Structures are given as structure tokens and as C-alpha cells.
CSV table of C-alpha atoms in Angstrom, one decimal:
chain,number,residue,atom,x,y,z
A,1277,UNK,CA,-24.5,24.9,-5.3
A,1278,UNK,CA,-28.2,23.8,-5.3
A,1279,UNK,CA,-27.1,20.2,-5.6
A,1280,UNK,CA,-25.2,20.5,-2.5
A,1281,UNK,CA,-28.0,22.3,-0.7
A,1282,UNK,CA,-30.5,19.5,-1.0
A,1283,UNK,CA,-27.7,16.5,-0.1
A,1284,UNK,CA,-27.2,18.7,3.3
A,1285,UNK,CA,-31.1,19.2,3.8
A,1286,UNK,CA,-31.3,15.2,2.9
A,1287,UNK,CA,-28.6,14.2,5.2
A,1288,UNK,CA,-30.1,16.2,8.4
A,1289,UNK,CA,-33.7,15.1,7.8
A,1290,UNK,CA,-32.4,11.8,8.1
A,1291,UNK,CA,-30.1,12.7,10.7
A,1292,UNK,CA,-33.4,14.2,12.8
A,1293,UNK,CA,-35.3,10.9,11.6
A,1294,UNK,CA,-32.5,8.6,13.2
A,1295,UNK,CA,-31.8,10.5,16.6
A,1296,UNK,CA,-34.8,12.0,17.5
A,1297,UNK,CA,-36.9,9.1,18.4
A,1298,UNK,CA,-39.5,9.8,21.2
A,1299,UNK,CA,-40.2,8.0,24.0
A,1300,UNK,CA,-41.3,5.1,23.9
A,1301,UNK,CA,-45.0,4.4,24.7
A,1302,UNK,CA,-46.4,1.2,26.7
A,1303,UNK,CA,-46.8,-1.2,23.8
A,1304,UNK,CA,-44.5,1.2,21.3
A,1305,UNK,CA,-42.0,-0.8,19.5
A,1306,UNK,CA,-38.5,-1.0,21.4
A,1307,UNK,CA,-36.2,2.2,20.9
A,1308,UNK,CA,-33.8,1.8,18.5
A,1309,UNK,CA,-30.4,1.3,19.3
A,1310,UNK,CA,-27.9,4.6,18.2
A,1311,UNK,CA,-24.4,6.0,18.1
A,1312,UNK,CA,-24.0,6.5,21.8
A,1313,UNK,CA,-23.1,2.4,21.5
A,1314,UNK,CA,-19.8,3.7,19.3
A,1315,UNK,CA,-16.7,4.5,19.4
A,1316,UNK,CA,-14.8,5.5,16.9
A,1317,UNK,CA,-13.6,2.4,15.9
A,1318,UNK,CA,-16.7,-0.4,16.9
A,1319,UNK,CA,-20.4,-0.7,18.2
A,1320,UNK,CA,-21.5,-2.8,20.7
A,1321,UNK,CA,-25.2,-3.6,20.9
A,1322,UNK,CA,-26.2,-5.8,23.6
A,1323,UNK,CA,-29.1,-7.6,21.8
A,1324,UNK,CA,-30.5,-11.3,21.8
A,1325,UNK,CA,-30.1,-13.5,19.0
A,1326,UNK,CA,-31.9,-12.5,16.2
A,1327,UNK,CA,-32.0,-10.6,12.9
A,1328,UNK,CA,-31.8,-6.8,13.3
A,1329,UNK,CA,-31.5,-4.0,10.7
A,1330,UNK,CA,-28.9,-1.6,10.7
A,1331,UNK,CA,-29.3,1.7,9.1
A,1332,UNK,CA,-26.1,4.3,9.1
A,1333,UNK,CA,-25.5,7.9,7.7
A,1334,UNK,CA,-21.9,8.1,6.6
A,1335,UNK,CA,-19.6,11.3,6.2
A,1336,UNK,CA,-18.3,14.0,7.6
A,1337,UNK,CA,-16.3,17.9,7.6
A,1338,UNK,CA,-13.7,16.1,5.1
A,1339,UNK,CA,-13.9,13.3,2.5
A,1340,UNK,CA,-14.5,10.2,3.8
A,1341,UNK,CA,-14.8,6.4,2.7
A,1342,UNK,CA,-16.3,4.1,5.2
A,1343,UNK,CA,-16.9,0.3,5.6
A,1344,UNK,CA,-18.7,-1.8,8.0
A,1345,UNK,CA,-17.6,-5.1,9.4
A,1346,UNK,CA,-19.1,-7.3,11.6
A,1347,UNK,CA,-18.9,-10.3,14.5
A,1348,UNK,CA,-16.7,-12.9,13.4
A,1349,UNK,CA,-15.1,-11.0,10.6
A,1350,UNK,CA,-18.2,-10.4,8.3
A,1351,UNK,CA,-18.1,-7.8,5.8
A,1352,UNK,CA,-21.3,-5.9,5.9
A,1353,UNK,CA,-21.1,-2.8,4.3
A,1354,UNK,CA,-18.4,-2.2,1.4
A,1355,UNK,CA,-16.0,0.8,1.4
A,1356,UNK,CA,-18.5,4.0,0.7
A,1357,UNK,CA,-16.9,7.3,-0.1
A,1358,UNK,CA,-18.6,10.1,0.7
A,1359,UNK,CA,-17.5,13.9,-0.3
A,1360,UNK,CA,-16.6,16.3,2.5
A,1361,UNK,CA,-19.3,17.8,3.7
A,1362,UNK,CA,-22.1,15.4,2.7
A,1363,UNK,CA,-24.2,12.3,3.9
A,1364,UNK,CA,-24.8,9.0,2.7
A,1365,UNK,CA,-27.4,6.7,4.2
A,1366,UNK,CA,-26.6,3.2,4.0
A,1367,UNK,CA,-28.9,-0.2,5.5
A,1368,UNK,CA,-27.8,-4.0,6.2
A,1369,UNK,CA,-29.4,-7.0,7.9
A,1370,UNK,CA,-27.3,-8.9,10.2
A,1371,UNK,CA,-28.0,-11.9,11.6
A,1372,UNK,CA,-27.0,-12.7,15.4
A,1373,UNK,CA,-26.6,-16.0,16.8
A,1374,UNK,CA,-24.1,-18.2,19.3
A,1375,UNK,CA,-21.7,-19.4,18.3
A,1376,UNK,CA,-21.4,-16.0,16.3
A,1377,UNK,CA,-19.1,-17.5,13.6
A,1378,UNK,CA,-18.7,-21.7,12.9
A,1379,UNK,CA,-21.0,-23.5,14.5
A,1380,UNK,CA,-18.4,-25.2,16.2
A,1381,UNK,CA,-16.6,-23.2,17.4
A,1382,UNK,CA,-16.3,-20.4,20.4
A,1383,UNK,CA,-19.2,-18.7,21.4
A,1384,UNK,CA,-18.4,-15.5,20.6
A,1385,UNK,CA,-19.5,-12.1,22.3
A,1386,UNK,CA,-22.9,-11.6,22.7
A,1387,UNK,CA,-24.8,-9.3,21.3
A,1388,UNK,CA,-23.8,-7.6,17.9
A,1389,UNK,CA,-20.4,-6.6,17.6
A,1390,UNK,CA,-19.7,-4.0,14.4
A,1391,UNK,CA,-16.6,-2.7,12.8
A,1392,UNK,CA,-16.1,0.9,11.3
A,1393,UNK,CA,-13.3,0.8,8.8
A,1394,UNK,CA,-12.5,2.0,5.5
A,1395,UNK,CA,-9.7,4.6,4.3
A,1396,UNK,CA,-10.8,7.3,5.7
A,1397,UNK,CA,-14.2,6.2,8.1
A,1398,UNK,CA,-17.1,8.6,9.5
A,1399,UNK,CA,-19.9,7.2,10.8
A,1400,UNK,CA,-21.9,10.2,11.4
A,1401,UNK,CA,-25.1,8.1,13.0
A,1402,UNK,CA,-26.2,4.8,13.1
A,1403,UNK,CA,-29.7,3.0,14.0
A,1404,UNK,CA,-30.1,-0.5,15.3
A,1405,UNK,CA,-33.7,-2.2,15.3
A,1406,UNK,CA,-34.8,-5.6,15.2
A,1407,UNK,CA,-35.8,-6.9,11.2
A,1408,UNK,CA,-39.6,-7.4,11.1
A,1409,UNK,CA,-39.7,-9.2,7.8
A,1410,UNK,CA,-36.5,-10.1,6.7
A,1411,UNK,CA,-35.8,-12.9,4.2
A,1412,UNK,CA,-32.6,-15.1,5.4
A,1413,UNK,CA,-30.2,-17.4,3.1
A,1414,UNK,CA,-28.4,-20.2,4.9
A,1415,UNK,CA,-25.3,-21.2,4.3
A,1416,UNK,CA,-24.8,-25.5,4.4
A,1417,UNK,CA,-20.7,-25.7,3.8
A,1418,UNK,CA,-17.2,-26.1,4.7
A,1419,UNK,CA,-14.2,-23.7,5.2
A,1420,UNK,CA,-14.6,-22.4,2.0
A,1421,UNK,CA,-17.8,-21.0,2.9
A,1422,UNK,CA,-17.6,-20.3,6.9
A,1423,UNK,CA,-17.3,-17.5,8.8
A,1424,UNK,CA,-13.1,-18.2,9.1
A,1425,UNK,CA,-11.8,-16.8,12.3
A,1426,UNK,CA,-8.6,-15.4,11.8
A,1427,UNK,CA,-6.3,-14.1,8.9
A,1428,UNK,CA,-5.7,-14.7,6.1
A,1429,UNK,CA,-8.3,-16.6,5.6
A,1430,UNK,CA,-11.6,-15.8,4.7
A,1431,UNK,CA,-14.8,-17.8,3.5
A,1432,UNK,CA,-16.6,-16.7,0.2
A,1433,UNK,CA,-20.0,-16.6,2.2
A,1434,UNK,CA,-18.0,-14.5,5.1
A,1435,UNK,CA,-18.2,-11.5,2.4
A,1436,UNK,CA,-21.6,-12.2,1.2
A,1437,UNK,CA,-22.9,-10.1,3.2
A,1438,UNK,CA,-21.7,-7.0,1.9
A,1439,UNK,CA,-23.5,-7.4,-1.3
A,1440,UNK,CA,-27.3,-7.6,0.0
A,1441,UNK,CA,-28.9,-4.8,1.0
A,1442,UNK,CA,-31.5,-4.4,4.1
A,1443,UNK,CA,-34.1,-7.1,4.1
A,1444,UNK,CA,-31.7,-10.7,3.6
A,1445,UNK,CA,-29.4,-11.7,5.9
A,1446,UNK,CA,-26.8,-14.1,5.5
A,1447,UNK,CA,-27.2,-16.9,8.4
A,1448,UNK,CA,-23.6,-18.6,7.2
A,1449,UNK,CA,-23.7,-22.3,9.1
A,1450,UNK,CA,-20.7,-23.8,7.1
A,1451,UNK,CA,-18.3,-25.5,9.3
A,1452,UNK,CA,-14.7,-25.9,8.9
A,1453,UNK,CA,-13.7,-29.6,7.9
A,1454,UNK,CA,-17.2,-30.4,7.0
A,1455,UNK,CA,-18.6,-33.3,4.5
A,1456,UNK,CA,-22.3,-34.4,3.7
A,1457,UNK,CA,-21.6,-37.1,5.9
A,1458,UNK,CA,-20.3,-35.0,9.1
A,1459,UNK,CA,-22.6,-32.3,8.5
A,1460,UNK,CA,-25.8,-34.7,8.6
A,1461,UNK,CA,-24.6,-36.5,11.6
A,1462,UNK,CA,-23.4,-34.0,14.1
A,1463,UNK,CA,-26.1,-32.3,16.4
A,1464,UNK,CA,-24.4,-29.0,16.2
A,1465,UNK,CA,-25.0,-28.4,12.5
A,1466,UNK,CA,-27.9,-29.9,10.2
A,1467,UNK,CA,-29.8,-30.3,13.4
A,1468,UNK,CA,-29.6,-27.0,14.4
A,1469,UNK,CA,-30.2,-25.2,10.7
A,1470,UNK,CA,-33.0,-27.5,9.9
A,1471,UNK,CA,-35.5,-26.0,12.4
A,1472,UNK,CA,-34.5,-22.6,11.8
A,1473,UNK,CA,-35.8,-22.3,8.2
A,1474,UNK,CA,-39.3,-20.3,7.7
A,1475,UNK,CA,-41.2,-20.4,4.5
A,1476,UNK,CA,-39.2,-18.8,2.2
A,1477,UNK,CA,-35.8,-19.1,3.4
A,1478,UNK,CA,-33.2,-19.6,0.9
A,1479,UNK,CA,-30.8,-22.5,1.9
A,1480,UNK,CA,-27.1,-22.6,-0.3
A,1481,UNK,CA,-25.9,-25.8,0.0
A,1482,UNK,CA,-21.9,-26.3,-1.0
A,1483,UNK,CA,-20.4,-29.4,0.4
A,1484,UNK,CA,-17.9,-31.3,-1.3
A,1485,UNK,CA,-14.3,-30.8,-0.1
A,1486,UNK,CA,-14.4,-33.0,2.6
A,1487,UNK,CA,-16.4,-35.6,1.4
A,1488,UNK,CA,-12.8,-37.8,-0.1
A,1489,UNK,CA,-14.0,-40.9,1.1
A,1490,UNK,CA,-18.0,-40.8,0.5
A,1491,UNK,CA,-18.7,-42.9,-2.2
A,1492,UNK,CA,-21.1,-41.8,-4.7
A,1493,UNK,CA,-24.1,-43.3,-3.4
A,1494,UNK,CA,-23.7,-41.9,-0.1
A,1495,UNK,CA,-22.7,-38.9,-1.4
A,1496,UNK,CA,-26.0,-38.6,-3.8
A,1497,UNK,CA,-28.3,-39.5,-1.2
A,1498,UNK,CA,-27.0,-37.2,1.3
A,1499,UNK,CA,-27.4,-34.1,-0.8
A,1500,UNK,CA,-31.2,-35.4,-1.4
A,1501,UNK,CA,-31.7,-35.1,2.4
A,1502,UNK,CA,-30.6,-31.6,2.8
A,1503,UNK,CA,-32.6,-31.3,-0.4
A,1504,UNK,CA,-35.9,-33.2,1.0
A,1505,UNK,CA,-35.2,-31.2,4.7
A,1506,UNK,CA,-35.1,-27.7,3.2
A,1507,UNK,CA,-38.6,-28.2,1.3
A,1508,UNK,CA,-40.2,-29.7,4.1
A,1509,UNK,CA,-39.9,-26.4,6.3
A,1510,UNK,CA,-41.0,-24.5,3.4
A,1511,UNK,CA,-37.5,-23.1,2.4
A,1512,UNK,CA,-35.7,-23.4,-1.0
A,1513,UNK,CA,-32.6,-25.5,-2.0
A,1514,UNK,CA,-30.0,-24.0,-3.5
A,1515,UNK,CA,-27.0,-26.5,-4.6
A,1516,UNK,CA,-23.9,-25.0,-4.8
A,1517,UNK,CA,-20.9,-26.8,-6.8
A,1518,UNK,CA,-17.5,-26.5,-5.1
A,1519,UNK,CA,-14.9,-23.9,-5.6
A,1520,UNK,CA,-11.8,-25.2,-7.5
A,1521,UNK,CA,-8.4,-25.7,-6.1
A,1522,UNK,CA,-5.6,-24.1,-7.1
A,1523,UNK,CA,-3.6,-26.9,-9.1
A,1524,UNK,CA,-2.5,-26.3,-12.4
A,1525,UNK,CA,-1.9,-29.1,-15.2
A,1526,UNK,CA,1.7,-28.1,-17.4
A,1527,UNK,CA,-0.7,-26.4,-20.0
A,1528,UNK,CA,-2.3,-24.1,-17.4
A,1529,UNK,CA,-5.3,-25.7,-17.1
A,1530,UNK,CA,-7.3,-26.9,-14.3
A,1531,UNK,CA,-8.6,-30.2,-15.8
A,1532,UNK,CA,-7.3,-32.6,-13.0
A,1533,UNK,CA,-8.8,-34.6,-10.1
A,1534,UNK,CA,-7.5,-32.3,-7.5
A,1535,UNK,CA,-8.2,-29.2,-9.1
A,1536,UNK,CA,-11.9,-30.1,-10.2
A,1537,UNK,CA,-13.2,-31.9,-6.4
A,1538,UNK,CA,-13.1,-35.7,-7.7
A,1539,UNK,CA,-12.2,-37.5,-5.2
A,1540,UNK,CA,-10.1,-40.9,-4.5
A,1541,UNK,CA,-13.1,-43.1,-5.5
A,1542,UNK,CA,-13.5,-41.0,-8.3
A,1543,UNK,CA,-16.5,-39.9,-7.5
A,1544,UNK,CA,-16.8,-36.7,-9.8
A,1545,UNK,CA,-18.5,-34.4,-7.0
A,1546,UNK,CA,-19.8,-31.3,-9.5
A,1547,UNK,CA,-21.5,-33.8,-11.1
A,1548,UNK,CA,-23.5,-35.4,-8.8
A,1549,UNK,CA,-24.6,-32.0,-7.8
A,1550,UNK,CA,-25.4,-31.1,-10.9
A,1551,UNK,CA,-27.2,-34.3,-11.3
A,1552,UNK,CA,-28.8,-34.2,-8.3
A,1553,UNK,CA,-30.4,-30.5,-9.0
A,1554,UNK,CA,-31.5,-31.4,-12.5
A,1555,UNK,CA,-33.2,-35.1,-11.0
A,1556,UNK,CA,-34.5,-32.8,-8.0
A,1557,UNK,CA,-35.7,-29.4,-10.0
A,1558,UNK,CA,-33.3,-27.8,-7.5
A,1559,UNK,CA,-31.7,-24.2,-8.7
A,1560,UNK,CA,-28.2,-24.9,-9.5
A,1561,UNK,CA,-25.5,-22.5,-8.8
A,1562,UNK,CA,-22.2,-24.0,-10.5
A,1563,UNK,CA,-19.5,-22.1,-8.4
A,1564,UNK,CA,-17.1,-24.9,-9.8
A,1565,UNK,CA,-17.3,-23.9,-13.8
A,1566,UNK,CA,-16.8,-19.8,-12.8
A,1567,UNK,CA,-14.0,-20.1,-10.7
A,1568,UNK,CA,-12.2,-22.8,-12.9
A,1569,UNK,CA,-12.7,-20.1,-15.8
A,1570,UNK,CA,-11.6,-17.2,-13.6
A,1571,UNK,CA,-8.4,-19.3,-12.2
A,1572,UNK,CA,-7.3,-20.5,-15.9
A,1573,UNK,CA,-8.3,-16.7,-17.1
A,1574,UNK,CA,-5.7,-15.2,-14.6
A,1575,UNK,CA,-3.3,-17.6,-15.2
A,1576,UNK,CA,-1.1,-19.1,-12.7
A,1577,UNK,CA,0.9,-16.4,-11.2
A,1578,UNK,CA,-1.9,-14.0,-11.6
A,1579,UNK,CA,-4.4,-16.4,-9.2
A,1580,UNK,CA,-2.2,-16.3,-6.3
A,1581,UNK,CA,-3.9,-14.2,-5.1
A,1582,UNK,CA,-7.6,-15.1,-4.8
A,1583,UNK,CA,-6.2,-18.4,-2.6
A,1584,UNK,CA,-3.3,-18.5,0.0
A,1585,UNK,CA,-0.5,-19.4,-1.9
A,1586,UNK,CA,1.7,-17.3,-1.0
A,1587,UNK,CA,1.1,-16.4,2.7
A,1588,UNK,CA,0.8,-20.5,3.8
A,1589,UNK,CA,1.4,-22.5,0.5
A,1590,UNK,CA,-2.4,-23.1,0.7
A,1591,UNK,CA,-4.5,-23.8,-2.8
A,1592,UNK,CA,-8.0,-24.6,-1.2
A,1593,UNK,CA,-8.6,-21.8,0.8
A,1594,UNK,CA,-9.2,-18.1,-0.3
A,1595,UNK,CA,-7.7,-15.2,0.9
A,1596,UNK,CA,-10.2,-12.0,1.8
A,1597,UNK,CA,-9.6,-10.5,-1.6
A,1598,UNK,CA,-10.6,-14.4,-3.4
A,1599,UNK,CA,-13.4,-14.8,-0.9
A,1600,UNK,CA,-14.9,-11.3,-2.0
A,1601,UNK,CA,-14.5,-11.9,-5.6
A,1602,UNK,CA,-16.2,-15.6,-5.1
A,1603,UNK,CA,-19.0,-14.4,-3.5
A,1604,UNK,CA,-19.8,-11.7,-5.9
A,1605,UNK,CA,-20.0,-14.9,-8.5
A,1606,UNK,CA,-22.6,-16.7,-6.2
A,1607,UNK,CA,-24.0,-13.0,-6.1
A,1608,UNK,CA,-24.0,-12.5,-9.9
A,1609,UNK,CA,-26.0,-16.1,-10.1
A,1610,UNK,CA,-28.9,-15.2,-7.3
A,1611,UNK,CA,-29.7,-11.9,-9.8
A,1612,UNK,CA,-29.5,-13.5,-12.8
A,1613,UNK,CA,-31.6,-17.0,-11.5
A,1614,UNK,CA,-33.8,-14.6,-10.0
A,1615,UNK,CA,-33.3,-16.1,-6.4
A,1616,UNK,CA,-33.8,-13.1,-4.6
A,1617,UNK,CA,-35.5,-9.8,-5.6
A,1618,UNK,CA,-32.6,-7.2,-7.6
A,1619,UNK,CA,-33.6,-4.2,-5.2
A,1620,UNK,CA,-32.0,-6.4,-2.4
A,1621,UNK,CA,-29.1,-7.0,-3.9
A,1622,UNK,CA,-25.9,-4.2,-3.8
A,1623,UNK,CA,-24.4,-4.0,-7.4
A,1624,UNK,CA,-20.8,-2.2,-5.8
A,1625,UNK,CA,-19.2,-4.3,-3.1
């Protein structure tokens, strides 16, 4: 009973601490933004572009188990049970920009749009404020990374999110269709990221599936750009090899051009990444060798379903489920490289 006693008398001081905000002063920072933007369902916060942190209380009279989403189907917040009765307080940063999802692509809705899902959801308040120090980690990729618009497909940095905790933001540029070579040369995409990055930025860079006809010279010097460009704004490269494809040799191995990103030239692509990153002193995250041990591990019936095989014959692109459980690889690999700090980091998700 006394356990329960202090998880109520926690729950409303931080229920007082998120509603009752005075008014605000001449000069006072801008009130936050609350639950009288809700409905059951969704927020709506009409803010500018930005970075903003979200803080929420969860629970209710009965048990509950909530989850946040996000603007272009971002998972923010993984599924949080809660007991009936209690409160549990919960923060995210979420970065806001137009176009809200690809670069690319539509617009969006402005301001910041938020889900409230889960088994059984109660959001029982929620507090909206723009993020005074925030770190952010970009995302340079194609659709295996982006921000995928519709189901069933989802990128592996679309459910980033969920694992980091208030204070880094995921700012997810990839673009469907994307190579080194498009993403250089088009206005909408390396010239836009470039002048974003602040000292200290982190800047994941996985570009590979696209880049079929880039021969390897190209291909090198064109990572050593986005390389050279992050460093010069005083943000750090982070290389990031491809994710396999789905495409089994008779053994059940993966051990094959298409399955391992080499492409017609046979240029060997997780190589010259790998190179590239050794030659450059550039962190390395080698997405390529942990999914090609997590595909063969599962076997091929049992890897269905991390890609779209099933639902649209597809063995390149991941399903919600395989974008979740690829980005809690790259997550695993920013702890254990000591990329970002471990209390900002969310070890359920």
C-alpha cells in the first residue's frame, strides 16, 4: 500500500507541475503547449519548424498501455503499460520540419501532428515546449532509411525515434530512390541538410542501394564529400553500411551480389564504406554484417517477416516490425561506440 501511495503523490505532483503553469510574464519563456490540443486519438500543435520536447504522463482508472506516434508515421514513444490507477511520465524530442517526411515529397501538415496508440492508450497529460539544447542525428539515405509514407512499409530510421529519450532528435533526410550521386546533386537534399548541422550534430550516412551504376571511384569520392561536408559544420560522420536484401543462396546463405549491395560493376559497396571510414577515421556502423547474421539466423521462412515478402513480394524493403528491429541494431551500435551519451538512449522500444 505505501508503494502505491507515493506513485499517486508522484503522478499528481507532476500532474500540478505540467498544468499549472502561470502566466506568462513579458520576457517569460512561451507557455507550454498541453492536453487541451488532444483528442483522444491525436494532438495537434500548431508550432513552426523546429525541435520541441514533449513530456507526457500516461495512465489512468484501468490498466493501460500507451504509445506515441508522430507526423509522417514516426514512432516516438514505444508501447508503455501502466497499472490501473497509476502514472508514468514519459519525454521525446521531435523534430519539425516541411516537407514533414522525405524531403521530396508533400509538404505535410504544419505544425506537429502526434498519435496516441497502444493496446489500451491514456494519455492523462501532455506538455509541448520548444528543445533548448537538444543534440540532433541526421539521417543521409534512401528508402530503407526514410520516413516511408504509407503501409507496409516502413524505414529503419522511421522507428529510431522511439528508442532516444528527451534531448536527441532524429532529423531523418533519407529520400526514397536515393544514390550518392542523386543525393549530392539535387538541391532538395544535401543542400538542404548541409547547412542545418550545428557543432555536434551526429550525421548517419547509409547510401548504397541506389547507387547500381556508380562506379567505384565515384562512389568513393562521393561518400568523402558528405564526409568532408559534415566536419566542416562541426558535426560528426557516421557511415552506415547497407541493409541486406532478402535473397537467399540454395545453402541459406546470403553470400551473393544481390543479397550483399555489390553492384553490376562489381563495385563491392560495404566495402568501400568500410574503407572509406577506416582511410577517413570515420565511426563505422556496419548495418550490412548484423542484418546478414540476423537474416541467415532466422532462416528463410522465419525472415519474412522483417521485409515485405509476403504483403508485395518485396526483399529490399522492411516491414514496421523489420524497420523496428533494424533500428534497434543501429541503436545497439551508437551505445556501444559511445556515439551518443547512454542516459539518452531508451533500452525497451
Amino acid at each position: 500500500m505505501r508503494r502505491f501511495n507515493l506513485a499517486v503523490l508522484a503522478a499528481l505532483s507532476l500532474t500540478t507541475a505540467l498544468t499549472a503553469v502561470p502566466a506568462r510574464a513579458a520576457g517569460d519563456a512561451p507557455r507550454p503547449l498541453g492536453l487541451d490540443h488532444c483528442t483522444a486519438t491525436a494532438c495537434h500543435f500548431d508550432v513552426p519548424p523546429g525541435t520541441y520536447d514533449v513530456q507526457v504522463l500516461l495512465g489512468g482508472d484501468a490498466a493501460s498501455r500507451t504509445g506515441l506516434g508522430g507526423e509522417t508515421r514516426r514512432s516516438l514513444l514505444p508501447e508503455t503499460a501502466v497499472a490501473a490507477g497509476e502514472r508514468a511520465a514519459r519525454s521525446f524530442t521531435v523534430n519539425v520540419r516541411t516537407p514533414e517526411g522525405e524531403p521530396t515529397g508533400p509538404a505535410g501538415t504544419p505544425g506537429l501532428d502526434l498519435t496516441i496508440g497502444g493496446g489500451a492508450p491514456a494519455l492523462a497529460d501532455i506538455r509541448v515546449t520548444p528543445a533548448r539544447h537538444a543534440r540532433r542525428l541526421f539521417l543521409v539515405g534512401d528508402s530503407t532509411v526514410c520516413d516511408q509514407p504509407g503501409d507496409p512499409y516502413s524505414g529503419w530510421g522511421q522507428q529510431l525515434p522511439q528508442y532516444l529519450r528527451k534531448g536527441l532528435s532524429v532529423a531523418n533526410y533519407a529520400d526514397s530512390g536515393e544514390s550518392t550521386v542523386s543525393y549530392l546533386q539535387n538541391p532538395q537534399l544535401w543542400a538542404t541538410v548541409e547547412p542545418l548541422i550545428r557543432p555536434g550534430d551526429l550525421v548517419l550516412v547509409q547510401l548504397a542501394h541506389n547507387d547500381k551504376t556508380t562506379d567505384a571511384a565515384t562512389y568513393r569520392a562521393n561518400l568523402e564529400t558528405l564526409v568532408d561536408g559534415v566536419r566542416a559544420r562541426g558535426g560528426e560522420p557516421v557511415l552506415v553500411t547497407p541493409i541486406v536484401r532478402r535473397w537467399f543462396n540454395s545453402d541459406g546463405t546470403l553470400d551473393n551480389n544481390t543479397a550483399l549491395l555489390v553492384n553490376g560493376l562489381g563495385v563491392d559497396h560495404p566495402a568501400v564504406i568500410r574503407s572509406v571510414a577506416a582511410a577517413e577515421g570515420v565511426p563505422l556502423i556496419d548495418l550490412t554484417a548484423k542484418t546478414k547474421a540476423l537474416v541467415e539466423s532466422l532462416g528463410v521462412e522465419g525472415s519474412k517477416a522483417l521485409y515485405l515478402s509476403n504483403e508485395k513480394r518485396d526483399n529490399t524493403h522492411t516491414s514496421v516490425h523489420g524497420a523496428t528491429v533494424y533500428a534497434g541494431l543501429v541503436r545497439d551500435e551508437l551505445l556501444a561506440q559511445h556515439l551518443v551519451p547512454a542516459g539518452l538512449v531508451r533500452a525497451e522500444g
